[in-house]
PDB file of N, CA and C in Angstrom:
ATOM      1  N   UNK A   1       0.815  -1.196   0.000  1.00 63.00           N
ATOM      2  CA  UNK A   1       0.000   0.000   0.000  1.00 63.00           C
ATOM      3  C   UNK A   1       0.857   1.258   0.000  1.00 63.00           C
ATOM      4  N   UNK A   2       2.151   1.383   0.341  1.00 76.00           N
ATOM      5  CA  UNK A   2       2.913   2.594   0.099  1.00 76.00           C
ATOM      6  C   UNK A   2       3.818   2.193  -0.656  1.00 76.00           C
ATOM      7  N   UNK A   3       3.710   2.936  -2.024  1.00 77.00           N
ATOM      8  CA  UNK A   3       4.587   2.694  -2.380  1.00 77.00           C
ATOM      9  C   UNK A   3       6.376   3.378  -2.367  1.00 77.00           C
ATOM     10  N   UNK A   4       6.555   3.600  -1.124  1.00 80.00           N
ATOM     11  CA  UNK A   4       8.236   3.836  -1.156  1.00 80.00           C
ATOM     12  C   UNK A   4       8.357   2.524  -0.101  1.00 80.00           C
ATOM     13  N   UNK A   5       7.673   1.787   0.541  1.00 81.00           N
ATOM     14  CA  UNK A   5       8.233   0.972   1.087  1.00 81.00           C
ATOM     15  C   UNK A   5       9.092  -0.170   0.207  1.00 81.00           C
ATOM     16  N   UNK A   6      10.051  -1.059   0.623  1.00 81.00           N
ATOM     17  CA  UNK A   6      10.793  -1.664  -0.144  1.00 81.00           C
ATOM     18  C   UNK A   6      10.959  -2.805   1.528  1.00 81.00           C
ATOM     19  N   UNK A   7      11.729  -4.164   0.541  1.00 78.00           N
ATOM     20  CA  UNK A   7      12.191  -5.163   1.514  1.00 78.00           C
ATOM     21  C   UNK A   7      13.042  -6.184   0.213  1.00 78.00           C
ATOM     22  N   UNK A   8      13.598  -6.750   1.009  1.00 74.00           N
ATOM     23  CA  UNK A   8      14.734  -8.194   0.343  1.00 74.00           C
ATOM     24  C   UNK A   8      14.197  -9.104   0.560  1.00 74.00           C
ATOM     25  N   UNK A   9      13.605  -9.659  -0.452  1.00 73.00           N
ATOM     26  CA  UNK A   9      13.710 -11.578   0.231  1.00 73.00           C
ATOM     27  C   UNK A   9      14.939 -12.177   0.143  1.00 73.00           C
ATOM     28  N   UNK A  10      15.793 -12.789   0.865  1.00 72.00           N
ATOM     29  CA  UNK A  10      16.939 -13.306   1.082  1.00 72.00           C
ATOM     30  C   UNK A  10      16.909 -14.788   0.908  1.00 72.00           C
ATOM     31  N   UNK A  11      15.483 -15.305   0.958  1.00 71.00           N
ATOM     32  CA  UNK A  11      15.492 -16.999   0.505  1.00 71.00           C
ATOM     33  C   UNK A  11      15.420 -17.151  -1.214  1.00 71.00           C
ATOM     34  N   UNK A  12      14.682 -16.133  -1.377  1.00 72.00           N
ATOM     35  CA  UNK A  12      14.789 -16.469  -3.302  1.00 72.00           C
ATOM     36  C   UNK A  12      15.606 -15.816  -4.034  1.00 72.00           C
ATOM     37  N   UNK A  13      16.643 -15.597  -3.934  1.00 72.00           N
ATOM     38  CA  UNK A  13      17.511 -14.506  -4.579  1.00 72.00           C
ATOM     39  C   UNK A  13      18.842 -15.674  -4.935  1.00 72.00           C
ATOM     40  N   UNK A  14      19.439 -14.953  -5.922  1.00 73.00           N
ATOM     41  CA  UNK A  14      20.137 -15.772  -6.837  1.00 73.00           C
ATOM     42  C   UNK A  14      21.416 -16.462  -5.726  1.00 73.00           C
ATOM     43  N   UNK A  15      22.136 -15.547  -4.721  1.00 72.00           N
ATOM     44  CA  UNK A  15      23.045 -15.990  -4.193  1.00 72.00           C
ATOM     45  C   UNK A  15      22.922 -16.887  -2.370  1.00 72.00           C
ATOM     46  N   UNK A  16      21.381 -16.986  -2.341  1.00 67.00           N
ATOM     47  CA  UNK A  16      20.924 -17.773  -1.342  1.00 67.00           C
ATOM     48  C   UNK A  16      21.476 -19.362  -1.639  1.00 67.00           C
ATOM     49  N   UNK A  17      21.671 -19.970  -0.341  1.00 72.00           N
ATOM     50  CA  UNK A  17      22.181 -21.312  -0.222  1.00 72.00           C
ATOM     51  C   UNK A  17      21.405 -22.247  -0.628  1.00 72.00           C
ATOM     52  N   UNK A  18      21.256 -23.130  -1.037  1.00 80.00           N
ATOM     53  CA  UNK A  18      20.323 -23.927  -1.813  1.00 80.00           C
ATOM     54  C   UNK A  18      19.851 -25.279  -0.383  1.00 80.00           C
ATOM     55  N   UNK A  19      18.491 -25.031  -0.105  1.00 84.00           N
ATOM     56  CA  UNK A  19      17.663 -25.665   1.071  1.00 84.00           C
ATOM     57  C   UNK A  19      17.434 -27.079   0.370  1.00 84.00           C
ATOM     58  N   UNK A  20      18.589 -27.901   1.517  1.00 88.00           N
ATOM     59  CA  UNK A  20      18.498 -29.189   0.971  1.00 88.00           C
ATOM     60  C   UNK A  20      17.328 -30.134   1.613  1.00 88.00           C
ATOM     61  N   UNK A  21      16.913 -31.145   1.136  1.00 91.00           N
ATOM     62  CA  UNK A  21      15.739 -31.752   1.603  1.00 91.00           C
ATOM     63  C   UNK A  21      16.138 -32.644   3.051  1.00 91.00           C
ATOM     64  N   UNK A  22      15.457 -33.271   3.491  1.00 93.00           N
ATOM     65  CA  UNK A  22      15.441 -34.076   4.741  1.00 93.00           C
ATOM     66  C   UNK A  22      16.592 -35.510   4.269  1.00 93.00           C
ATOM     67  N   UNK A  23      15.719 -36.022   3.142  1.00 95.00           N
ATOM     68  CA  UNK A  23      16.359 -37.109   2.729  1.00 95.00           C
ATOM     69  C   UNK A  23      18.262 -36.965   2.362  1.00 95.00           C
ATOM     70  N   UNK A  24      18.773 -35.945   1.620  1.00 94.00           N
ATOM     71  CA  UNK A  24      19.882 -35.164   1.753  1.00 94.00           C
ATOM     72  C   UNK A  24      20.449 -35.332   3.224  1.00 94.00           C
ATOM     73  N   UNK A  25      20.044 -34.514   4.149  1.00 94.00           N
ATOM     74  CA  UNK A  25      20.212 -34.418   5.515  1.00 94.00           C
ATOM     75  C   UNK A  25      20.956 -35.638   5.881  1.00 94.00           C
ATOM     76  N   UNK A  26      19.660 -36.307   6.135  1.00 96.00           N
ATOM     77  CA  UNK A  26      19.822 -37.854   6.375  1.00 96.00           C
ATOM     78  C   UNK A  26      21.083 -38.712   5.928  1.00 96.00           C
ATOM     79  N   UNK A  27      21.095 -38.450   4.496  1.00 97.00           N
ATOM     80  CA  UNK A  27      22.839 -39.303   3.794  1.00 97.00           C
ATOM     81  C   UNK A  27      23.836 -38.163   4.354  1.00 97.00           C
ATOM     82  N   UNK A  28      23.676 -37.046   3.932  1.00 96.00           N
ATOM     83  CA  UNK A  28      25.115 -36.393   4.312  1.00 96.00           C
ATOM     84  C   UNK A  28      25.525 -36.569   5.903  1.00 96.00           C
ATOM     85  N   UNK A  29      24.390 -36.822   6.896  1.00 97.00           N
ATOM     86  CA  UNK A  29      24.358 -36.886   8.483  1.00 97.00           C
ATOM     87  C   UNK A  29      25.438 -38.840   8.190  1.00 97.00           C
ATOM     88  N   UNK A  30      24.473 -39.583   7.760  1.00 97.00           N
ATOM     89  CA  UNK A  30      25.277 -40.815   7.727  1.00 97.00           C
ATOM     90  C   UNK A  30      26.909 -40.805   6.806  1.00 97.00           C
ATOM     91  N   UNK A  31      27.013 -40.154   5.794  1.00 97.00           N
ATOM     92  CA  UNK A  31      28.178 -40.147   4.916  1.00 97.00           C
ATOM     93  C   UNK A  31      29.436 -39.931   6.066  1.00 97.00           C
ATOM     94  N   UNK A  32      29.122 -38.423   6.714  1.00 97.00           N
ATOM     95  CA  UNK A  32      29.988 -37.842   8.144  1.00 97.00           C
ATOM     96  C   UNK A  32      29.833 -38.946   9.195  1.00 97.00           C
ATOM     97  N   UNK A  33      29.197 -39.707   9.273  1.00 97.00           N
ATOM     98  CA  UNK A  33      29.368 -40.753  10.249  1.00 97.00           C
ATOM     99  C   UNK A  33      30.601 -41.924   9.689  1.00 97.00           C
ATOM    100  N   UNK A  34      30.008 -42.032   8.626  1.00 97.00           N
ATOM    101  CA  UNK A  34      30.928 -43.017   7.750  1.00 97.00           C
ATOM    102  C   UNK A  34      32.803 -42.597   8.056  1.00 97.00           C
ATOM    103  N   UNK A  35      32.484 -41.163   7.653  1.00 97.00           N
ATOM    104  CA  UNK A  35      34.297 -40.520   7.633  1.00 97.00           C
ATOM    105  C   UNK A  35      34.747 -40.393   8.814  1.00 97.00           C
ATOM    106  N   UNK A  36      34.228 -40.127   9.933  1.00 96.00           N
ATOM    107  CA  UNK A  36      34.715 -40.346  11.354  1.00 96.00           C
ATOM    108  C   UNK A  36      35.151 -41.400  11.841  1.00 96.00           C
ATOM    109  N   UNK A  37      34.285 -42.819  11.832  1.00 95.00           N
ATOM    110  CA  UNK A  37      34.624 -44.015  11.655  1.00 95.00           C
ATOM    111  C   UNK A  37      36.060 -44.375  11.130  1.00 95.00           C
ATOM    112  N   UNK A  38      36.225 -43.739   9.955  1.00 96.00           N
ATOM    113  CA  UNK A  38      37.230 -44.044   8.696  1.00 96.00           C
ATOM    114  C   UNK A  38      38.037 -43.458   9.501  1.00 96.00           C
ATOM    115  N   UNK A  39      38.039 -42.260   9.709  1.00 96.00           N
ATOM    116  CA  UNK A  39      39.549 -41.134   9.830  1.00 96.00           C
ATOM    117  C   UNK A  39      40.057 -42.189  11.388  1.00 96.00           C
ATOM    118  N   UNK A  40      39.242 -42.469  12.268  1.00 92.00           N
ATOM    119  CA  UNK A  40      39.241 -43.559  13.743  1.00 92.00           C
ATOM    120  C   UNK A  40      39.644 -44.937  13.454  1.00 92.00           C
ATOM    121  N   UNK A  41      39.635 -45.292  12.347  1.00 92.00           N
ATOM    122  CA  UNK A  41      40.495 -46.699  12.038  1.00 92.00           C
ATOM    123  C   UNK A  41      41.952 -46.336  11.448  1.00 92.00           C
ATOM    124  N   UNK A  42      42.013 -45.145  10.963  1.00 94.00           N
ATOM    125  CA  UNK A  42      43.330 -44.823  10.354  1.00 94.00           C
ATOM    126  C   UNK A  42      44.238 -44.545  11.217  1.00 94.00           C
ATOM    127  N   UNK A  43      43.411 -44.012  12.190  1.00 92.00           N
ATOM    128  CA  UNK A  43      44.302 -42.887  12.963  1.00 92.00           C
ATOM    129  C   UNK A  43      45.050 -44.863  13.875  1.00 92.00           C
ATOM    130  N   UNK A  44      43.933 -45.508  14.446  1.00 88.00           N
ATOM    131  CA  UNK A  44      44.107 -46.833  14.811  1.00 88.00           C
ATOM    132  C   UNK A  44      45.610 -47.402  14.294  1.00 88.00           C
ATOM    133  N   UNK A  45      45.683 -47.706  13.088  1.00 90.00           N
ATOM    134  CA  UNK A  45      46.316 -48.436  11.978  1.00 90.00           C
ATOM    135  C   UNK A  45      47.607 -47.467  11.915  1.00 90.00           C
ATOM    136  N   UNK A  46      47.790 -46.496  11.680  1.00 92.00           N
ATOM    137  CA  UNK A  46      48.863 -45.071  11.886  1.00 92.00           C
ATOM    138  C   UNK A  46      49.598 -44.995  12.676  1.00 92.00           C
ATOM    139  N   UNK A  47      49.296 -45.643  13.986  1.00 90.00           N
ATOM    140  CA  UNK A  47      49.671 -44.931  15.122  1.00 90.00           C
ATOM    141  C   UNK A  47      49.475 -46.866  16.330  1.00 90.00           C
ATOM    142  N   UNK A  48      49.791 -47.398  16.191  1.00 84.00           N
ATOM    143  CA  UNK A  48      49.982 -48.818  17.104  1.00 84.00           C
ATOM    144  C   UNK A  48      50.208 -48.627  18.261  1.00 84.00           C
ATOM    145  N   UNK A  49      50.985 -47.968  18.426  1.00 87.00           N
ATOM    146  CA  UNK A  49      51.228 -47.171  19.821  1.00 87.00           C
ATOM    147  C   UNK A  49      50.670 -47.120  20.795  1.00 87.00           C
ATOM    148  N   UNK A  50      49.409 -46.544  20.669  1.00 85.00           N
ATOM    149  CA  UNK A  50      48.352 -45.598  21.216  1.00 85.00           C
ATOM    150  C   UNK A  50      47.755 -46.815  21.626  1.00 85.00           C
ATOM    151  N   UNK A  51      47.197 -46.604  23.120  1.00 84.00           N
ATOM    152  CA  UNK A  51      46.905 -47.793  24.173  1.00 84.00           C
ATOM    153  C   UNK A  51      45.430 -48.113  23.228  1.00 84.00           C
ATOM    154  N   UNK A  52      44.699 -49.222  23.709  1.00 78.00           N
ATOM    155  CA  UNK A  52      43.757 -49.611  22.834  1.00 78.00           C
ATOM    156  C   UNK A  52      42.324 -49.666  24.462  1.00 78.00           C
ATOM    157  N   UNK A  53      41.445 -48.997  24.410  1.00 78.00           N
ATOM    158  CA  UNK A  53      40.475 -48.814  25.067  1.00 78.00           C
ATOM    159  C   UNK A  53      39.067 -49.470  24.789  1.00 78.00           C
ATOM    160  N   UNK A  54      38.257 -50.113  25.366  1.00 76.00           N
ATOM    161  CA  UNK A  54      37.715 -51.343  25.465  1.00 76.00           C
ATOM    162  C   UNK A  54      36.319 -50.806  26.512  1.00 76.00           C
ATOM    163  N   UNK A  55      35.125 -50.685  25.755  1.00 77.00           N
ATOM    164  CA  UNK A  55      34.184 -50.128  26.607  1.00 77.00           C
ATOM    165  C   UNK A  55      33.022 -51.629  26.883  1.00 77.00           C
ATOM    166  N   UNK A  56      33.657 -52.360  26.242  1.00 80.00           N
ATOM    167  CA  UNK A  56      33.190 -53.398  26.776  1.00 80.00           C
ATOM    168  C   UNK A  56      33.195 -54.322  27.782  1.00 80.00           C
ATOM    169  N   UNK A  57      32.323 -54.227  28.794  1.00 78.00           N
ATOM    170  CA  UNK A  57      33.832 -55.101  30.254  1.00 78.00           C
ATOM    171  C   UNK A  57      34.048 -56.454  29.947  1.00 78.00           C
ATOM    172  N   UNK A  58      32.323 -57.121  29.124  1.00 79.00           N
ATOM    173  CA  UNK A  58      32.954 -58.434  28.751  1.00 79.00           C
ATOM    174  C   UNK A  58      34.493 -58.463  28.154  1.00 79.00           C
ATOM    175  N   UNK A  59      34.417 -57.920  27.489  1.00 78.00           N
ATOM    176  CA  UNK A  59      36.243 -57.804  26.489  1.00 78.00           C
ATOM    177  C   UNK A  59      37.346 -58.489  27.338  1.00 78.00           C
ATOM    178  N   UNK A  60      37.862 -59.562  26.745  1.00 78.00           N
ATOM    179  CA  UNK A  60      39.014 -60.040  27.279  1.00 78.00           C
ATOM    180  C   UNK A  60      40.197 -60.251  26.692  1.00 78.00           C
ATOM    181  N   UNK A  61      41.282 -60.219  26.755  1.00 74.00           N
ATOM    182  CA  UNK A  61      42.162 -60.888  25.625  1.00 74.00           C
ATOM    183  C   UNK A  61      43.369 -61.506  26.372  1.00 74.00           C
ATOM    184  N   UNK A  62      43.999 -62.318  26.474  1.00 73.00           N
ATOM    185  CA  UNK A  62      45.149 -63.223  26.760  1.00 73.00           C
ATOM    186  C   UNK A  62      46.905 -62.789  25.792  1.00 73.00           C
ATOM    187  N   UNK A  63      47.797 -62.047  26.990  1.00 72.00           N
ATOM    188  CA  UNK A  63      48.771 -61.735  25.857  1.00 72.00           C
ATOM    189  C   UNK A  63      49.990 -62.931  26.179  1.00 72.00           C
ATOM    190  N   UNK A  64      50.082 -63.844  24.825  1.00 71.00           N
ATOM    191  CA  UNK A  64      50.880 -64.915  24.860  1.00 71.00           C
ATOM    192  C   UNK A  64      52.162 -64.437  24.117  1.00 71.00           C
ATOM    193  N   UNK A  65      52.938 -63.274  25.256  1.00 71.00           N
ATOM    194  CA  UNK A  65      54.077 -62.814  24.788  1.00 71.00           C
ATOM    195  C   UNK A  65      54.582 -62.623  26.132  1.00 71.00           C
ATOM    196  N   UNK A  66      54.033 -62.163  27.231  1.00 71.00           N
ATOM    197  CA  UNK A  66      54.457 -61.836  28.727  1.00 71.00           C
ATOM    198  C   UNK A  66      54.013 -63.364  29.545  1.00 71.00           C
ATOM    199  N   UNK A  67      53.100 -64.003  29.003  1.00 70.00           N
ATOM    200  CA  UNK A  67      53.138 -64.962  30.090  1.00 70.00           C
ATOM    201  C   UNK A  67      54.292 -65.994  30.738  1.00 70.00           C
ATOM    202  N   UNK A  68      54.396 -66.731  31.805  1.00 73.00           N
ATOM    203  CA  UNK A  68      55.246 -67.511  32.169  1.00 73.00           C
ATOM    204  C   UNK A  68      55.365 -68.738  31.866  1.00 73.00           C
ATOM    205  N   UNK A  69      54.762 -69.247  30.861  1.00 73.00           N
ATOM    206  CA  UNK A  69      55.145 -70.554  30.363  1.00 73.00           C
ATOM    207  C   UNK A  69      55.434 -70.085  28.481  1.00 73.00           C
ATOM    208  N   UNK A  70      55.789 -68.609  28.078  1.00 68.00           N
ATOM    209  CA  UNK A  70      56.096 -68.434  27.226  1.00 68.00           C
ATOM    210  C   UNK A  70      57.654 -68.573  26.851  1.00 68.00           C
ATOM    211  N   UNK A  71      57.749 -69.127  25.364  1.00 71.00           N
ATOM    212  CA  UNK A  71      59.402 -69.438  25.522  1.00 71.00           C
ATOM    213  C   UNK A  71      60.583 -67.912  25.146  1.00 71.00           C
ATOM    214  N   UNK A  72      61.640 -68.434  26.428  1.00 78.00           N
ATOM    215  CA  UNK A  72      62.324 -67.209  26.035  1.00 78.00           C
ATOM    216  C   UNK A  72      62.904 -66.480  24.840  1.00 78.00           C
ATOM    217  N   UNK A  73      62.822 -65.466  24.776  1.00 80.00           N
ATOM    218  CA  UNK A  73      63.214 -64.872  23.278  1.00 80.00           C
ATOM    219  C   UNK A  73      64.524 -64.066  23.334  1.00 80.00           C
ATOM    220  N   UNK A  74      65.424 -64.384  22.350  1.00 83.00           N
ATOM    221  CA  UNK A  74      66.816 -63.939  22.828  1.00 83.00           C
ATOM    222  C   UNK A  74      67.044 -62.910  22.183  1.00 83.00           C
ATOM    223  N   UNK A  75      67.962 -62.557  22.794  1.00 88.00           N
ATOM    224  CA  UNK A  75      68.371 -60.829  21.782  1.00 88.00           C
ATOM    225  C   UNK A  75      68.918 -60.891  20.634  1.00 88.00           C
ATOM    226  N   UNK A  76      69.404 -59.753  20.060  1.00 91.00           N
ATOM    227  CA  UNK A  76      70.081 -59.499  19.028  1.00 91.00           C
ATOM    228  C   UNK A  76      71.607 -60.122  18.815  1.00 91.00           C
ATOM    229  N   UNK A  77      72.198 -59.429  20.119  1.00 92.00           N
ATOM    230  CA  UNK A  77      73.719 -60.512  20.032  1.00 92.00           C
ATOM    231  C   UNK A  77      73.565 -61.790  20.670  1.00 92.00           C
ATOM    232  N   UNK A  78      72.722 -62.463  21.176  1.00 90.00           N
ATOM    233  CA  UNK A  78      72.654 -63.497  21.647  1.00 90.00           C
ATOM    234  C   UNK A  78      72.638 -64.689  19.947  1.00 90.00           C
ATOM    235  N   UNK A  79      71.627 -63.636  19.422  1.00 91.00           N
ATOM    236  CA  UNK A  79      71.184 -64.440  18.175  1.00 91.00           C
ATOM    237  C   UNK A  79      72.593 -64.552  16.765  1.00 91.00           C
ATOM    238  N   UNK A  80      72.725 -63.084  16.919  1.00 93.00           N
ATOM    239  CA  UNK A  80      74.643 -63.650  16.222  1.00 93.00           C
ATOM    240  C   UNK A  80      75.446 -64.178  16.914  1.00 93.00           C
ATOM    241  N   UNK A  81      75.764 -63.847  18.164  1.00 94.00           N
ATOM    242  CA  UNK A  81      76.536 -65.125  18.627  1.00 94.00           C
ATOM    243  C   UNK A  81      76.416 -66.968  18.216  1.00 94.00           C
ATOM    244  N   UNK A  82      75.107 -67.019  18.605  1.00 92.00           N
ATOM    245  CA  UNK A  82      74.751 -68.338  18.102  1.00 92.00           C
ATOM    246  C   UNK A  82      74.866 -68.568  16.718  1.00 92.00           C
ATOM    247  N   UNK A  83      74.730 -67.622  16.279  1.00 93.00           N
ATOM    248  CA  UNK A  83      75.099 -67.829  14.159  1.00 93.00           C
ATOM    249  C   UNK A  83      76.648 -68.066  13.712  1.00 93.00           C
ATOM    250  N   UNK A  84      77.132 -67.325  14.404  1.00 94.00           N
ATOM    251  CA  UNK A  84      78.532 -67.443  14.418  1.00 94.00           C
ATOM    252  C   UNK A  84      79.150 -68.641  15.091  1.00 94.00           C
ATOM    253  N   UNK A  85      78.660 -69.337  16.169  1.00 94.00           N
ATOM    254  CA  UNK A  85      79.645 -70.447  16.630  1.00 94.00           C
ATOM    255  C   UNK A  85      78.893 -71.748  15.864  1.00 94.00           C
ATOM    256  N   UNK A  86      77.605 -71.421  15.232  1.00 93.00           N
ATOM    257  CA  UNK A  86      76.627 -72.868  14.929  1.00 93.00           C
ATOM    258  C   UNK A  86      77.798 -72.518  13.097  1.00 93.00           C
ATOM    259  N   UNK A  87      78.280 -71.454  12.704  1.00 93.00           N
ATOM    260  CA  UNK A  87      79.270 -71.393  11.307  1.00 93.00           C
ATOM    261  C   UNK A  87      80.021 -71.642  11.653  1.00 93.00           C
ATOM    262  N   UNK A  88      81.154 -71.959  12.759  1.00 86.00           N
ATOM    263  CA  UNK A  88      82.148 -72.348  13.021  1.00 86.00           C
ATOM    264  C   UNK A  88      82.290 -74.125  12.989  1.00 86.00           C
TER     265      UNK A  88
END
C-alpha cells in the first residue's frame, strides 16, 4: 500500500544457499558418520602405539608374549653369537 516501502527476500535470490531436503540431511548426516569411523580406524592403523580402550567389560584378551610358560626370546647378540659359533 505505500509505495516507497521496499524489503529483500533473502530466501529467493540468486546468491541464497540452496535448502536441501530431509532425505539429503539424512545421507550427508550418515556419509559424516561413515568418515569419522574411517579417519578412527586410520588414525588406529597409523599410530599402534596408542593404548587400545575397550568399553566393553565383557572384552578379554590373553597376551601370549608376557606370560610364564612363554618361551624365552633372545636378543640381538645373543642371536649372532649363536650364528657365528653354529658357522664355526
Amino acid at each position: 500500500s505505500d509505495p516507497t516501502a521496499c524489503a529483500r527476500n533473502y530466501f529467493d535470490r540468486a546468491s541464497a544457499p540452496e535448502q536441501e531436503s530431509l532425505e539429503e540431511a539424512e545421507y550427508r548426516a550418515a556419509v559424516l558418520a561413515d568418515v569419522a569411523a574411517l579417519k578412527q580406524r586410520a588414525v588406529w592403523h597409523a599410530h599402534p602405539e596408542m593404548p587400545v580402550t575397550a568399553s566393553d567389560p565383557t572384552a578379554c584378551a590373553r597376551n601370549y608374549f608376557d606370560r610364564a610358560s612363554a618361551p624365552e626370546q633372545e636378543s640381538l647378540e645373543e642371536a649372532e653369537c649363536r650364528a657365528a659359533v653354529l658357522a664355526e
